PDB file of C-alpha atoms in Angstrom:
ATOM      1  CA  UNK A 100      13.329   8.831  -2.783  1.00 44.00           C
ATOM      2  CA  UNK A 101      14.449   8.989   0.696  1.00 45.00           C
ATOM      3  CA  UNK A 102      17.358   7.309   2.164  1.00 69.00           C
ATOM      4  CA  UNK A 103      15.075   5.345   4.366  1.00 87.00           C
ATOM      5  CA  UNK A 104      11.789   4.566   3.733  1.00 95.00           C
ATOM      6  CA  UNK A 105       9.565   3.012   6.432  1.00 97.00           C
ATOM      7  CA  UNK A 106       6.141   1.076   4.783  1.00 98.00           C
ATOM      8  CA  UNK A 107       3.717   0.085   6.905  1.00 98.00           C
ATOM      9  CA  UNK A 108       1.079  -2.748   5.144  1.00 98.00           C
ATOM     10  CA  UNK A 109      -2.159  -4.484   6.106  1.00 98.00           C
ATOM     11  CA  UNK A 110      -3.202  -7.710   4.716  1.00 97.00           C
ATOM     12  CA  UNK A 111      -5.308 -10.587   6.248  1.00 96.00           C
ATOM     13  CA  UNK A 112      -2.855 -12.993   4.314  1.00 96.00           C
ATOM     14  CA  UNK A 113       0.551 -13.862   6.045  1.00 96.00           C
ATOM     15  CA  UNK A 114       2.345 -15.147   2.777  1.00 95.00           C
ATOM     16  CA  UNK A 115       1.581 -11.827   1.378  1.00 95.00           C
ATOM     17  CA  UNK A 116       2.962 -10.024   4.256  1.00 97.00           C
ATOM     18  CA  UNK A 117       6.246 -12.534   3.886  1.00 96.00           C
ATOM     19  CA  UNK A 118       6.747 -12.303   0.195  1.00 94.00           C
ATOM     20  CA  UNK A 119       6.075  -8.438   0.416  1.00 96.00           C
ATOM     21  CA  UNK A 120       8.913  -8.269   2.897  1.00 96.00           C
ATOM     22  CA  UNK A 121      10.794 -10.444   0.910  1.00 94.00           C
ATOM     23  CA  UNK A 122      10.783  -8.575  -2.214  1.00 95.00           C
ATOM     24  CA  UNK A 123      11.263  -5.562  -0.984  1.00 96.00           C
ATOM     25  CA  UNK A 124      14.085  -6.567   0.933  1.00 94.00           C
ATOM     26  CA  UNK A 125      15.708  -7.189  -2.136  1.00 94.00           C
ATOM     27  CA  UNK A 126      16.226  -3.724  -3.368  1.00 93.00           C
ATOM     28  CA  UNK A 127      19.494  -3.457  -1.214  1.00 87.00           C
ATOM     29  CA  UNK A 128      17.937  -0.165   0.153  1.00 89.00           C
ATOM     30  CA  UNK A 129      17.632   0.631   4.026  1.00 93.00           C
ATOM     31  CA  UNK A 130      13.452  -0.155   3.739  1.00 96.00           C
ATOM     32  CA  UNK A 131      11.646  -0.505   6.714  1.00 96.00           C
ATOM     33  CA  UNK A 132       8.800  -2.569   6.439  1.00 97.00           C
ATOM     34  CA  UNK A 133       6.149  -2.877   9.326  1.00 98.00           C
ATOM     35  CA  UNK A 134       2.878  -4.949   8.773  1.00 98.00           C
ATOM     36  CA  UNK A 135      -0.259  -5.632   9.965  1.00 97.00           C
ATOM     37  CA  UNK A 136      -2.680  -8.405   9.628  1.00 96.00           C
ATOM     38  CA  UNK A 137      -5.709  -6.753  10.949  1.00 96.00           C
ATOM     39  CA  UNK A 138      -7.297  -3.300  10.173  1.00 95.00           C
ATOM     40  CA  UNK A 139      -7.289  -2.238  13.611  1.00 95.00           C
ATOM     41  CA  UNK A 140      -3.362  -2.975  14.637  1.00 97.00           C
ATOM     42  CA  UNK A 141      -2.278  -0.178  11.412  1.00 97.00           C
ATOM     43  CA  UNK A 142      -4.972   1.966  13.070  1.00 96.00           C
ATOM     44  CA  UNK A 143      -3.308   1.886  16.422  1.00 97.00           C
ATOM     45  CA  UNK A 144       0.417   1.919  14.514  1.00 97.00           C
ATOM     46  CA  UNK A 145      -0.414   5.171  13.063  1.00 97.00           C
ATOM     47  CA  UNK A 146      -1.716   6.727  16.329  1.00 96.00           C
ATOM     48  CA  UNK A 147       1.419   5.090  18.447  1.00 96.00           C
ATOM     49  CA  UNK A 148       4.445   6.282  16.543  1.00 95.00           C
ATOM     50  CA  UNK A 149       7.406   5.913  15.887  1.00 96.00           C
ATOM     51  CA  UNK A 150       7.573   4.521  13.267  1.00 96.00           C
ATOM     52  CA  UNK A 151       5.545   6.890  10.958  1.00 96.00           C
ATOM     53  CA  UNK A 152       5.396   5.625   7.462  1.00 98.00           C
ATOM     54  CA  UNK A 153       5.927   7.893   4.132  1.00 97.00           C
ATOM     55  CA  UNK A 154       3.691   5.237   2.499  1.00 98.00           C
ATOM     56  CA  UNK A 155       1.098   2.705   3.624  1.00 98.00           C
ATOM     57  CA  UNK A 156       0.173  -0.248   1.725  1.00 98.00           C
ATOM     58  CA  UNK A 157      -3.705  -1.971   2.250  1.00 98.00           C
ATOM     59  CA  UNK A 158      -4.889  -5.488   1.194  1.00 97.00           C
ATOM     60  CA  UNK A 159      -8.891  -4.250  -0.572  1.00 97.00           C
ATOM     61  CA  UNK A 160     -10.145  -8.210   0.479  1.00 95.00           C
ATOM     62  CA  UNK A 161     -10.115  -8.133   3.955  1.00 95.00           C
ATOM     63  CA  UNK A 162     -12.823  -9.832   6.065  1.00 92.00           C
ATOM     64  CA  UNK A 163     -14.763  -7.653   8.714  1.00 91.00           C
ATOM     65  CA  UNK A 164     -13.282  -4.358   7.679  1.00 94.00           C
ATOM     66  CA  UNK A 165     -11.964  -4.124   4.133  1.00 96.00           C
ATOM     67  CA  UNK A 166      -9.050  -1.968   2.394  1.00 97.00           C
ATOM     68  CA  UNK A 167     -12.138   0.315   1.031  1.00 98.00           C
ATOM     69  CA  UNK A 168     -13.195   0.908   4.674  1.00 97.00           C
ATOM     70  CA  UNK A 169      -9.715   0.914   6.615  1.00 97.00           C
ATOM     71  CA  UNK A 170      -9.202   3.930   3.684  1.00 98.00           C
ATOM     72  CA  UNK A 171     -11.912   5.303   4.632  1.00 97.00           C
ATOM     73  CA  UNK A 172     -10.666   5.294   8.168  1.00 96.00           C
ATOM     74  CA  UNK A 173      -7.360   6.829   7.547  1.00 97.00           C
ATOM     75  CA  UNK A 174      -8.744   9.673   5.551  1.00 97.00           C
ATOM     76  CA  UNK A 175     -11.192  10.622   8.032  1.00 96.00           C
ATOM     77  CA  UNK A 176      -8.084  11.567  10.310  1.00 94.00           C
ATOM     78  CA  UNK A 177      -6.672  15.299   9.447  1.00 94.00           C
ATOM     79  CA  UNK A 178      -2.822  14.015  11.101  1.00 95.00           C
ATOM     80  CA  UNK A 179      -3.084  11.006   8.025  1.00 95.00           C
ATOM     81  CA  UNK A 180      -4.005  12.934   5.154  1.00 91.00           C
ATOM     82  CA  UNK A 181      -0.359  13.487   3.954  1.00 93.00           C
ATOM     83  CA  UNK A 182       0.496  10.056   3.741  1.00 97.00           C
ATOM     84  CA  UNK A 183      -0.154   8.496   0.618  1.00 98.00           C
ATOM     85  CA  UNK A 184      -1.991   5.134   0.359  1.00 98.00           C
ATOM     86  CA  UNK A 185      -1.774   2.310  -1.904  1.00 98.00           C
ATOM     87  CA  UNK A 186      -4.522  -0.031  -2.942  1.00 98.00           C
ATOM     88  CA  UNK A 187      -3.226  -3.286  -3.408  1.00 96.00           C
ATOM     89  CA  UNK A 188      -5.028  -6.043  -4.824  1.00 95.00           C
ATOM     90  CA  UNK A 189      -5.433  -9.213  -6.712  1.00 92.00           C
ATOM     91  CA  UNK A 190      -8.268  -7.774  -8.559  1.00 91.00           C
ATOM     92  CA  UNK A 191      -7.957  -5.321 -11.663  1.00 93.00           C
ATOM     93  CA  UNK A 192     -12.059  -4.734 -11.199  1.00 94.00           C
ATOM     94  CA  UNK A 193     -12.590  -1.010 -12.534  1.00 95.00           C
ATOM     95  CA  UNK A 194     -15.338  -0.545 -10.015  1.00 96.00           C
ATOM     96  CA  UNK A 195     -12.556  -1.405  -7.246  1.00 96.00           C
ATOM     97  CA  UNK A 196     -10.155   0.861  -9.331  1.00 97.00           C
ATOM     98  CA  UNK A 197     -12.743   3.983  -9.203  1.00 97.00           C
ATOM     99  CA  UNK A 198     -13.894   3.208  -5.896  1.00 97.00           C
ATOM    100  CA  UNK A 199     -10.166   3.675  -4.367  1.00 98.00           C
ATOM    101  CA  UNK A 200      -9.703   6.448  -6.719  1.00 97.00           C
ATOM    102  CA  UNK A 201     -12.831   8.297  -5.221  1.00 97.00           C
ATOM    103  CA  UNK A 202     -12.106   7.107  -1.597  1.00 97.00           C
ATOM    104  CA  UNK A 203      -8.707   8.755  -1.280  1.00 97.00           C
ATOM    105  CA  UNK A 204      -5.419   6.761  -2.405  1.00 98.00           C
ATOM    106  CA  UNK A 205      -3.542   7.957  -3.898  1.00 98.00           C
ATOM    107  CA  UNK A 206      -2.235   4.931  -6.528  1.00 98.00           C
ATOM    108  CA  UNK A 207      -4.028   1.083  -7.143  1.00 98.00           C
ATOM    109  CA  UNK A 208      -1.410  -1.574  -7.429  1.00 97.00           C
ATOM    110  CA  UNK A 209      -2.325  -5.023  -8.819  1.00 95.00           C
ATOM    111  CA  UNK A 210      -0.666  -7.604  -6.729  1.00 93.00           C
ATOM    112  CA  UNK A 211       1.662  -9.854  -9.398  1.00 89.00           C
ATOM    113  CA  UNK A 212       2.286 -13.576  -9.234  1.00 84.00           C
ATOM    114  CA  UNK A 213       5.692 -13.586 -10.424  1.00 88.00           C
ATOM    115  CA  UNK A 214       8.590 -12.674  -8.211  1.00 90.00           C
ATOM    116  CA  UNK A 215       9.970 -10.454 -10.600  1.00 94.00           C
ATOM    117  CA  UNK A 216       6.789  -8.823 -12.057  1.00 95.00           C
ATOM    118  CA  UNK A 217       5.829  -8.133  -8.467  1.00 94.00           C
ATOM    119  CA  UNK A 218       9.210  -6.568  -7.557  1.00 96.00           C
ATOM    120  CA  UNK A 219       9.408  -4.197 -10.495  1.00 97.00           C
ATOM    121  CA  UNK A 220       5.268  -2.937  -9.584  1.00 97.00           C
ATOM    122  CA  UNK A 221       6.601  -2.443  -5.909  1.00 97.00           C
ATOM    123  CA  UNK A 222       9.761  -0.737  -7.133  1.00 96.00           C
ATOM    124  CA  UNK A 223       8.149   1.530  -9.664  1.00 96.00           C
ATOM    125  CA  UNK A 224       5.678   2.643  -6.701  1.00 97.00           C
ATOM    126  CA  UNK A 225       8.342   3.186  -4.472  1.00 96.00           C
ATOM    127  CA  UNK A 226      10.002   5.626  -6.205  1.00 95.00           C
ATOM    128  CA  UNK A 227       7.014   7.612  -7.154  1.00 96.00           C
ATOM    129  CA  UNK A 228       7.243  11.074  -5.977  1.00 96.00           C
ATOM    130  CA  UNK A 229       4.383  11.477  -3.989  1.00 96.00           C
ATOM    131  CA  UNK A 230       4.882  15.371  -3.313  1.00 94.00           C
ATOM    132  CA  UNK A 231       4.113  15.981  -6.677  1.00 96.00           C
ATOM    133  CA  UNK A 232       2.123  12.949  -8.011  1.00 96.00           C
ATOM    134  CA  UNK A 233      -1.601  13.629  -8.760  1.00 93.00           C
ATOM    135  CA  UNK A 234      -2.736  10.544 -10.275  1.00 93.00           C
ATOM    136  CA  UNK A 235      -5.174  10.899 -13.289  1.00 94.00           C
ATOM    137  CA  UNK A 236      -7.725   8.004 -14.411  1.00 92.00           C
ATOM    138  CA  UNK A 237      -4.916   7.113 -16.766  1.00 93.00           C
ATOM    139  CA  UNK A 238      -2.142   6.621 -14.471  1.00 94.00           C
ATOM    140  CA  UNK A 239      -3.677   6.059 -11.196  1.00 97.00           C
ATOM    141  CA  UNK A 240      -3.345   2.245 -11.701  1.00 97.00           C
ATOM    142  CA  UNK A 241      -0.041   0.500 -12.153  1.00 96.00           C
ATOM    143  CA  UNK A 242       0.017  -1.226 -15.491  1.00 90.00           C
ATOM    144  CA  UNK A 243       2.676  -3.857 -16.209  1.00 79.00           C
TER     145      UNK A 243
END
């Protein structure tokens, strides 16, 4: 994993931005997290650099445009393609599962209630290699 690591996530939901933030600010690492709370403010982060992220994080349950369509969004720009996306949501539906899968992320992480459940799933993903990392049915979801 890199030295520093800048993140940028979307979610509708404030205290999931916060606690996000919070946890990951915990690892003692030099972590930059940026955040969005609406689909179109990560679309204009990612054409307005710096920052760049190595990894983007999207809330699926958004209202007006969702994680499934912001995806859809990102992948449709050549410049984004590299940067690996993570599915994050309270749901473990296998249609939502297959439907990232098929859409282009690259992992589908189950947001966790408890502090310390939801610090080793963002952990784990964080030091994924995602160079090498091609996700199979079996592993594409994060299973605690």
């Amino acid at each position: 994993m890199n030295e520093s690591l800048t993140i940028f996530y979307t979610d509708d939901d404030q205290e999931d931005l916060e606690f996000f933030k919070e946890v990951v600010g915990s690892f003692g690492r030099h972590i930059e997290v940026v955040t969005q709370n609406k689909p179109a403010q990560l679309l204009h982060a990612l054409k307005n650099p710096p920052p760049s992220p190595q990894i983007i994080f999207l809330d699926v349950n958004m209202p007006l445009i969702n994680g499934f369509d912001l995806l859809q969004q990102i992948r449709a720009h050549a410049e984004f393609s590299d940067i690996p996306v993570v599915m994050f949501s309270t749901s473990r539906d296998e249609h939502n599962i297959a439907k990232s899968r098929s859409l282009g992320a690259n992992y589908y992480l189950p947001k966790l209630e408890s502090f310390d459940a939801f610090k080793k799933s963002i952990d784990h993903t964080l030091k994924i290699n995602w160079s090498t990392f091609s996700p199979t049915a079996a592993d594409f979801t994060y299973r605690n």
